[in-house]
Coordinates of C-alpha atoms in Angstrom, one line a residue:
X725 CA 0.0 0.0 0.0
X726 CA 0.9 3.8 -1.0
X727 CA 2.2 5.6 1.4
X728 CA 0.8 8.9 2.6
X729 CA 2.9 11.8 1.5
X730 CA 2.3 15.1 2.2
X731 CA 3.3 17.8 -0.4
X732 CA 3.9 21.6 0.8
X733 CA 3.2 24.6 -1.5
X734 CA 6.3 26.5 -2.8
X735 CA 6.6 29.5 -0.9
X736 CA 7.8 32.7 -2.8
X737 CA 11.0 35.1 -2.3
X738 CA 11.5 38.8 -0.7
X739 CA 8.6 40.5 -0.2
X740 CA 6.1 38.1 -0.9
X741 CA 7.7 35.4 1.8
X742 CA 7.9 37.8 4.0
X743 CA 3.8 39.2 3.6
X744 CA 2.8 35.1 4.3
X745 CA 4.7 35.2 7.1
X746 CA 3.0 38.4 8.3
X747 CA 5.3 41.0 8.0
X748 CA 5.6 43.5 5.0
X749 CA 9.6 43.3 3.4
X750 CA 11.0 45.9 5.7
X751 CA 9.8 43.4 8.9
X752 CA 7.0 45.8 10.1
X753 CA 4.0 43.9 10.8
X754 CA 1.1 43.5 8.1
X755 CA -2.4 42.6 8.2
X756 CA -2.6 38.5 7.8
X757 CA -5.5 38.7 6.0
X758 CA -3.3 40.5 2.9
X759 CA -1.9 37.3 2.0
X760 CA -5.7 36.0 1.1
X761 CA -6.5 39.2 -0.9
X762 CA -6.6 37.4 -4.0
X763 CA -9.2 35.2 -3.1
X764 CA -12.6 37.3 -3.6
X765 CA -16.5 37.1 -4.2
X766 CA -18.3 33.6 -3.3
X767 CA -14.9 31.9 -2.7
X768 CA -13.4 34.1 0.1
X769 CA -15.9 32.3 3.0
X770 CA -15.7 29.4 1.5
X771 CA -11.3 29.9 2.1
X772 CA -11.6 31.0 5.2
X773 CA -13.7 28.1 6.3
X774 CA -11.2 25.8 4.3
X775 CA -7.9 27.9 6.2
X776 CA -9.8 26.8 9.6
X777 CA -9.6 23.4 9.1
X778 CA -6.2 23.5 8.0
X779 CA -5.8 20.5 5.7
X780 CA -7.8 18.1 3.2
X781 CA -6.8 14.8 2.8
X782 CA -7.2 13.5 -0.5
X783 CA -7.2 10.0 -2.5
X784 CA -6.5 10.0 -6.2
X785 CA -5.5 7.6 -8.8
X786 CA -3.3 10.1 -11.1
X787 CA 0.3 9.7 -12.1
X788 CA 2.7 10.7 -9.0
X789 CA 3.9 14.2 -10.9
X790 CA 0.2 15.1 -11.5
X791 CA -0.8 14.1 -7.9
X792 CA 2.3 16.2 -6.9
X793 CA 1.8 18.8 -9.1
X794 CA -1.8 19.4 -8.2
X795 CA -1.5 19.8 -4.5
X796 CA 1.3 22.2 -4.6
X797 CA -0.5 24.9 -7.0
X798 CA -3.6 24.5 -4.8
X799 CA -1.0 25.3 -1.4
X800 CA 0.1 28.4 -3.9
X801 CA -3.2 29.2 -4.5
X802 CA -4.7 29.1 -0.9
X803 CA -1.7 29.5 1.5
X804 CA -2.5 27.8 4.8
X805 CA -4.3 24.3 3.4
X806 CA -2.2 21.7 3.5
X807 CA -2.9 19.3 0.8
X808 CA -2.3 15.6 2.4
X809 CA -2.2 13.2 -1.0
X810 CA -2.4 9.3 -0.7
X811 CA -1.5 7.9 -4.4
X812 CA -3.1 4.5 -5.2
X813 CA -4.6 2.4 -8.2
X814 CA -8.1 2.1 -8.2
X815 CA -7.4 -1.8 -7.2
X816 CA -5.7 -0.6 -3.9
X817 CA -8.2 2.6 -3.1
X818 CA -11.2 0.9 -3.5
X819 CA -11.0 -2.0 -0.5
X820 CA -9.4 0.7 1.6
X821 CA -12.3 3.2 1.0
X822 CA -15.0 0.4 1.8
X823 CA -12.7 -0.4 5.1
X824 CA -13.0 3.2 5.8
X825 CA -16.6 3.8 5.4
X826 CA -17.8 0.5 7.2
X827 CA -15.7 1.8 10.3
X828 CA -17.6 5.2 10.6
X829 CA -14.2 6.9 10.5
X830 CA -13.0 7.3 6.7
X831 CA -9.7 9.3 6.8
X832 CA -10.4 10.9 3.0
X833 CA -12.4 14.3 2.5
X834 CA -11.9 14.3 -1.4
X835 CA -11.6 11.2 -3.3
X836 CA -10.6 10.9 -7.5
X837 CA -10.9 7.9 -9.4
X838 CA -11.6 5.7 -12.1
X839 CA -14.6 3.5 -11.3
X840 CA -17.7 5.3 -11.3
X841 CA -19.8 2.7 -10.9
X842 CA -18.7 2.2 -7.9
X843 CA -18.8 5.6 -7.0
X844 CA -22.3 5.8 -8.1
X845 CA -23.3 2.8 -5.8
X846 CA -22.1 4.5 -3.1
X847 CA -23.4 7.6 -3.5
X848 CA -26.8 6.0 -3.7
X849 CA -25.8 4.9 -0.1
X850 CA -25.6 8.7 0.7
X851 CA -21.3 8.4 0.9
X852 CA -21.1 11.9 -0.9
X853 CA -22.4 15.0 -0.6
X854 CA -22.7 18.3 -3.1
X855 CA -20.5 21.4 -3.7
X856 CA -22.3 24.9 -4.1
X857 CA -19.2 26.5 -5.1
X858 CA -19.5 28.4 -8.0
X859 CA -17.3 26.2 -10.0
X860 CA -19.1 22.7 -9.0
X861 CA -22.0 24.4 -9.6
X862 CA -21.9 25.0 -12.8
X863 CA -21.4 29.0 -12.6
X864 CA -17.4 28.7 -14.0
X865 CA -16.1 27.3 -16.9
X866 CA -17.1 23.4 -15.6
X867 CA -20.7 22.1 -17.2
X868 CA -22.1 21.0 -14.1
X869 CA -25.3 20.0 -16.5
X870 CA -23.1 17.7 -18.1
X871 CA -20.5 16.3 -16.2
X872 CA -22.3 16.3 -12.5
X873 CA -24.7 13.3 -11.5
X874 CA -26.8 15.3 -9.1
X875 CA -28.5 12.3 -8.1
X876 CA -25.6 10.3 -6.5
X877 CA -23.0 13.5 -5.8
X878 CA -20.2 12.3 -8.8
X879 CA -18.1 14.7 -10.2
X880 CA -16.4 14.2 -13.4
X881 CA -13.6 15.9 -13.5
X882 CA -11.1 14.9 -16.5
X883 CA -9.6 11.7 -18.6
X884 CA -6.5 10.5 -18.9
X885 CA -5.9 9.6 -22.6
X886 CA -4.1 6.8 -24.2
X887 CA -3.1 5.9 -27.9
X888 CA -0.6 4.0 -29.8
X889 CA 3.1 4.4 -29.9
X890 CA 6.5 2.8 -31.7
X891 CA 10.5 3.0 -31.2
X892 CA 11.6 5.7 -33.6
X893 CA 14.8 3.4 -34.3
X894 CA 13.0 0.3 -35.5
X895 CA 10.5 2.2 -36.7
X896 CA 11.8 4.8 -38.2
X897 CA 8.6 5.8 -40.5
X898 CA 5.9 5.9 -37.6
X899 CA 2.7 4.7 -37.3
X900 CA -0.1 6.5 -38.9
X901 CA -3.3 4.9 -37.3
X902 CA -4.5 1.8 -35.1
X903 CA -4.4 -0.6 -38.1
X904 CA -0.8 -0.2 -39.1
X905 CA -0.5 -2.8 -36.0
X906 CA -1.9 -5.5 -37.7
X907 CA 1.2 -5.2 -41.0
X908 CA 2.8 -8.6 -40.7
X909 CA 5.9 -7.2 -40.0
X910 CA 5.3 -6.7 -36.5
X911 CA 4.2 -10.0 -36.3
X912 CA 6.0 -12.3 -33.9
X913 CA 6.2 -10.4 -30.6
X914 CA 7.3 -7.4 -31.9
X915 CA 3.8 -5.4 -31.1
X916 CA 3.3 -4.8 -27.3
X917 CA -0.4 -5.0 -25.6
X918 CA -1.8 -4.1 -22.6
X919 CA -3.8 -7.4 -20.5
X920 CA -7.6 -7.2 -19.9
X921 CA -7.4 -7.3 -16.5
X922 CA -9.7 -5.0 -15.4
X923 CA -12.8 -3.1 -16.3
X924 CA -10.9 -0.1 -17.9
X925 CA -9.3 -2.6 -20.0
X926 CA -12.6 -4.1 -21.2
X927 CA -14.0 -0.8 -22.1
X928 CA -10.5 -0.2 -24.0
X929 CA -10.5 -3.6 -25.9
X930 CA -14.2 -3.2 -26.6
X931 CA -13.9 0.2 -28.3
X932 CA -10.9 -0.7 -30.2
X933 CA -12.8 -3.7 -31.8
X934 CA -16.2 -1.3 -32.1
X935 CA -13.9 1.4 -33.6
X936 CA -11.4 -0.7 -36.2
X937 CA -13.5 -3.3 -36.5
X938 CA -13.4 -7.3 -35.5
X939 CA -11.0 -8.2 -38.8
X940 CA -8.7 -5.5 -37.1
X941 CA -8.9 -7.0 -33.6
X942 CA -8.7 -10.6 -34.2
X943 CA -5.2 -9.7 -36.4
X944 CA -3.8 -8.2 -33.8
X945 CA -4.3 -11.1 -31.4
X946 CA -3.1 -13.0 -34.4
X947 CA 0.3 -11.3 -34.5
X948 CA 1.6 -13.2 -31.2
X949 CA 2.1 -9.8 -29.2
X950 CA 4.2 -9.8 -26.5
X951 CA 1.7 -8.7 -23.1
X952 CA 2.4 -6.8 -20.5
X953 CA 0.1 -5.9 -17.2
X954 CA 1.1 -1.7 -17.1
X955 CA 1.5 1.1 -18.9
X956 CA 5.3 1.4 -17.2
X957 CA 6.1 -1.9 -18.3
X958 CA 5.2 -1.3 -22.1
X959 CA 7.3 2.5 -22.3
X960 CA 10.1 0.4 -20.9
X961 CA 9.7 -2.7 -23.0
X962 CA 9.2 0.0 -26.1
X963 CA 12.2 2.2 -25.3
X964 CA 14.2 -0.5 -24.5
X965 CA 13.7 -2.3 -28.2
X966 CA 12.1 -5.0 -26.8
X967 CA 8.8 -4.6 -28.8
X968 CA 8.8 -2.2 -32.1
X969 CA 5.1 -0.8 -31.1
X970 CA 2.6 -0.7 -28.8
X971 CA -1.2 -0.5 -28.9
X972 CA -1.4 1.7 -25.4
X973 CA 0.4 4.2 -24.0
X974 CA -0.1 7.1 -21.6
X975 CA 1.3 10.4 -23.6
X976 CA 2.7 11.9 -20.0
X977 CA 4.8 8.8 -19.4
X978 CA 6.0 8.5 -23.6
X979 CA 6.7 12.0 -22.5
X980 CA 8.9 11.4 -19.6
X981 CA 10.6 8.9 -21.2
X982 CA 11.7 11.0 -24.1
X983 CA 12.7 13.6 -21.9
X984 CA 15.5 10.5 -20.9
X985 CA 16.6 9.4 -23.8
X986 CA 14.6 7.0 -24.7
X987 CA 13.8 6.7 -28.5
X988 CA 10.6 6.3 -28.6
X989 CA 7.1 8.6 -30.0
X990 CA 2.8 8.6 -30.4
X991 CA 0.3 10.0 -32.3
X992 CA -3.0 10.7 -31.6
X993 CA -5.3 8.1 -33.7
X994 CA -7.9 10.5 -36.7
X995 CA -10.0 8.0 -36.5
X996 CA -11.0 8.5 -32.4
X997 CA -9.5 9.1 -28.9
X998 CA -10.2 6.9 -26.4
X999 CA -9.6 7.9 -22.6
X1000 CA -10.3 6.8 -19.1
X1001 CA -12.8 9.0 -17.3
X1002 CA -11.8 10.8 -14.2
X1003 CA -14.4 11.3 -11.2
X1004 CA -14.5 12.8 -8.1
X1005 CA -16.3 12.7 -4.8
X1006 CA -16.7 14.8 -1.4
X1007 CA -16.9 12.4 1.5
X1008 CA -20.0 13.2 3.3
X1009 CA -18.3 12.3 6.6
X1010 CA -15.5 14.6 5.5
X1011 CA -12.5 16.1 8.5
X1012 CA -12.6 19.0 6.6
X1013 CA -15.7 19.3 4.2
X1014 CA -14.5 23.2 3.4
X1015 CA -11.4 22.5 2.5
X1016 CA -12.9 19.6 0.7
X1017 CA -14.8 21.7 -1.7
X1018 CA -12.2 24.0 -2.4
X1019 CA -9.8 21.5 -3.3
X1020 CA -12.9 20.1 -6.0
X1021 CA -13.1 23.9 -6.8
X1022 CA -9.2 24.2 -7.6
X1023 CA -9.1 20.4 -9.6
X1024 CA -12.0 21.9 -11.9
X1025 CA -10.4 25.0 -12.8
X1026 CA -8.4 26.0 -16.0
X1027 CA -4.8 26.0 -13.4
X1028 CA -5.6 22.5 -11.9
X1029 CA -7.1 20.8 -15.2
X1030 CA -4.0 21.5 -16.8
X1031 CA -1.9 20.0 -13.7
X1032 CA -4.0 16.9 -13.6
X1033 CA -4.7 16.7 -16.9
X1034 CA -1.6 17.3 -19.0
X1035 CA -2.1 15.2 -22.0
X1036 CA -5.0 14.1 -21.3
X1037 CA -8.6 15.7 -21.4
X1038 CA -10.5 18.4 -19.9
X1039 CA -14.0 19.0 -18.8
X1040 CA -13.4 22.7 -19.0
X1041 CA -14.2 24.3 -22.5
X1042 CA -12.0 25.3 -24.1
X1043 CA -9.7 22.8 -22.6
X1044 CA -6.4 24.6 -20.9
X1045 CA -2.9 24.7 -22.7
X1046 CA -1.0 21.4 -22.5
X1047 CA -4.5 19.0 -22.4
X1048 CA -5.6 17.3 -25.6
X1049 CA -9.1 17.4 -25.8
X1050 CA -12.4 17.5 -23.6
X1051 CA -14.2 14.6 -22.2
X1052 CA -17.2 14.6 -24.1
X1053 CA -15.4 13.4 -27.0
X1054 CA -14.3 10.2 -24.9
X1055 CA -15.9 7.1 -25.8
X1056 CA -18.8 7.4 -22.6
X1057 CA -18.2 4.7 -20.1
X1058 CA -20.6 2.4 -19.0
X1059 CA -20.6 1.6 -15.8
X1060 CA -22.3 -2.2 -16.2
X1061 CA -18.7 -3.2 -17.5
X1062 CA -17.4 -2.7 -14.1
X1063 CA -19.7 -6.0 -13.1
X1064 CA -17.8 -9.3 -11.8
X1065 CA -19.8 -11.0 -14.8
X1066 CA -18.9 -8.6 -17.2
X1067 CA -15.3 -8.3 -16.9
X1068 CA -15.1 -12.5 -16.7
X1069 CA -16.9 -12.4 -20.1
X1070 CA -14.1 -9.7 -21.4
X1071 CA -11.6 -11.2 -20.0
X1072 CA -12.6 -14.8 -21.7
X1073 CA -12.9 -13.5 -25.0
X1074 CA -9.4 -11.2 -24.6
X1075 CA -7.7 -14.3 -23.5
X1076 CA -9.2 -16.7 -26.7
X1077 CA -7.7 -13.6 -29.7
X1078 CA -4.8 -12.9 -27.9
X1079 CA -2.9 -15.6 -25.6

């Protein structure tokens, strides 16, 4: 299991260090509210509430640098919240959150994932509650008509998006589309693929077949690919020249491995994008419920969409700098894949095309 880290805002130099500490920059003492005069209108009680509490602990299933880079611009942005972040995969957060909120003493105000068919059973149970803040309600930037289920309390609040790849030394032409996988020369283990293990996987695998067809997907299985069970394991097995391409790949980690060396580059398919939906819940039973909705507040506006989302997509419009598109053009997910039955079924017909 993850464990908890807590990340702490980047304070600034001279003067300004000097005004959060409480003193102007020739040491003379200074009105502490000064340091909160940027936050204004419907926010400001909502901030000082938040500042009271102190902290908001928060779950969330995004890469370690987003996670990171999310709490410290929020600690910028509201100077006195600490932002406690505990990192884990859906598979891990999950059991722990049920542990949690069968004891009567769940530990997380704010909670982001991927399974929102979970999330939705929950909130039927009452686990969530609302934010009127202007931006979860719908008064920003964020189209709370579109992307908030009233009914059980789920935000969605951004995707992460995933696409095909290749090693720019074996490969030194690129790929143009999905399709190109299924040339025989990457027969023979020399195409990577992510395993069906879990529901995002079935939505994945059933959208690919959906979108390129059956002929497509059963030649792919066909070409003997070499499987792998992450997203980290196929950028290393690609970079490495241990496969020549790859069916899935998270743009922010291609990115990063670039950014080492690693010969290795993606393209965004013209035929469609498909993405993992990102949601998020307030804990009804929240420590800190203020600081709970300010933190939703701050992961739904233009600065922390682009932070979370960084190649990925948006469900602000127009999406910020840096983020590749907006959710609604995600394939929509259906919660009923996220059933025990379903998932065996995927997983069944996976492992007959492509073991």
């Amino acid at each position: 299991m993850s464990k908890r880290r807590t990340y702490s805002g980047l304070l600034a130099l001279g003067a300004t260090a000097a005004l959060l500490a409480g003193c102007s920059a020739d040491g003379s003492a200074t009105d502490a509210s000064a340091a909160d005069a940027h936050v204004t209108g419907p926010l400001a009680d909502l901030y000082a509430a938040a500042k009271k509490e102190g902290k908001v602990t928060v779950y969330e299933n995004a890469s370690p640098d987003a996670v990171a880079a999310l709490a410290e611009g929020f600690e910028k942005m509201y100077p006195g919240i600490k932002v406690e972040a505990v990192r884990l995969p859906d598979a891990q957060m999950i059991p722990r959150l049920e542990t949690e909120l069968s004891s009567g003493a769940p530990t997380a105000d704010f909670i982001e994932n991927a399974s929102p068919g979970w999330l939705i059973a929950q909130g039927a149970k009452g686990a969530w509650v609302a934010s009127d803040a202007p931006q979860a309600g719908g008064k920003g930037s964020y189209d709370a008509a579109k992307y908030f289920d009233a009914k059980n309390k789920v935000y969605e609040v951004g995707g992460s998006v995933t696409t095909f790849a290749w090693n720019t030394e074996l490969v030194p032409d690129g790929i143009k589309d999905y399709p190109d996988l299924a040339d025989p020369k990457f027969g023979g283990g020399k195409v990577g693929v992510l395993e069906l293990a879990s529901a995002p996987g079935a939505v994945y695998y059933n959208w690919l077949e959906k979108t390129f067809g059956t002929t497509f997907y059963d030649t792919l299985g066909a070409q003997k690919p070499r499987i792998y069970p992450s997203t980290t394991d196929i950028v290393q097995a690609l970079g490495s020249g241990e496969i020549y391409a790859t069916n899935w790949v998270v743009p922010t980690l291609l990115e990063q491995a670039k950014a080492d060396g690693a010969p290795v580059a993606y393209a965004m398919s013209p035929t469609g994008t498909f993405g993992l939906h990102g949601y998020g819940v307030i804990n009804a039973k929240a420590k800190n419920p203020n600081a709970a909705k300010l933190y939703l507040e701050y992961v739904l506006s233009p600065e922390g969409q682009a932070q979370i989302w960084a190649l990925g997509a948006s469900v602000v419009s127009p999406p910020p700098e840096g983020v590749l598109t907006t959710n609604d053009k995600l394939p929509p997910w259906d919660p009923a894949q996220e059933t025990t039955q379903k998932l065996e079924a995927a997983r069944a017909s996976w492992d007959a095309a492509y073991r």
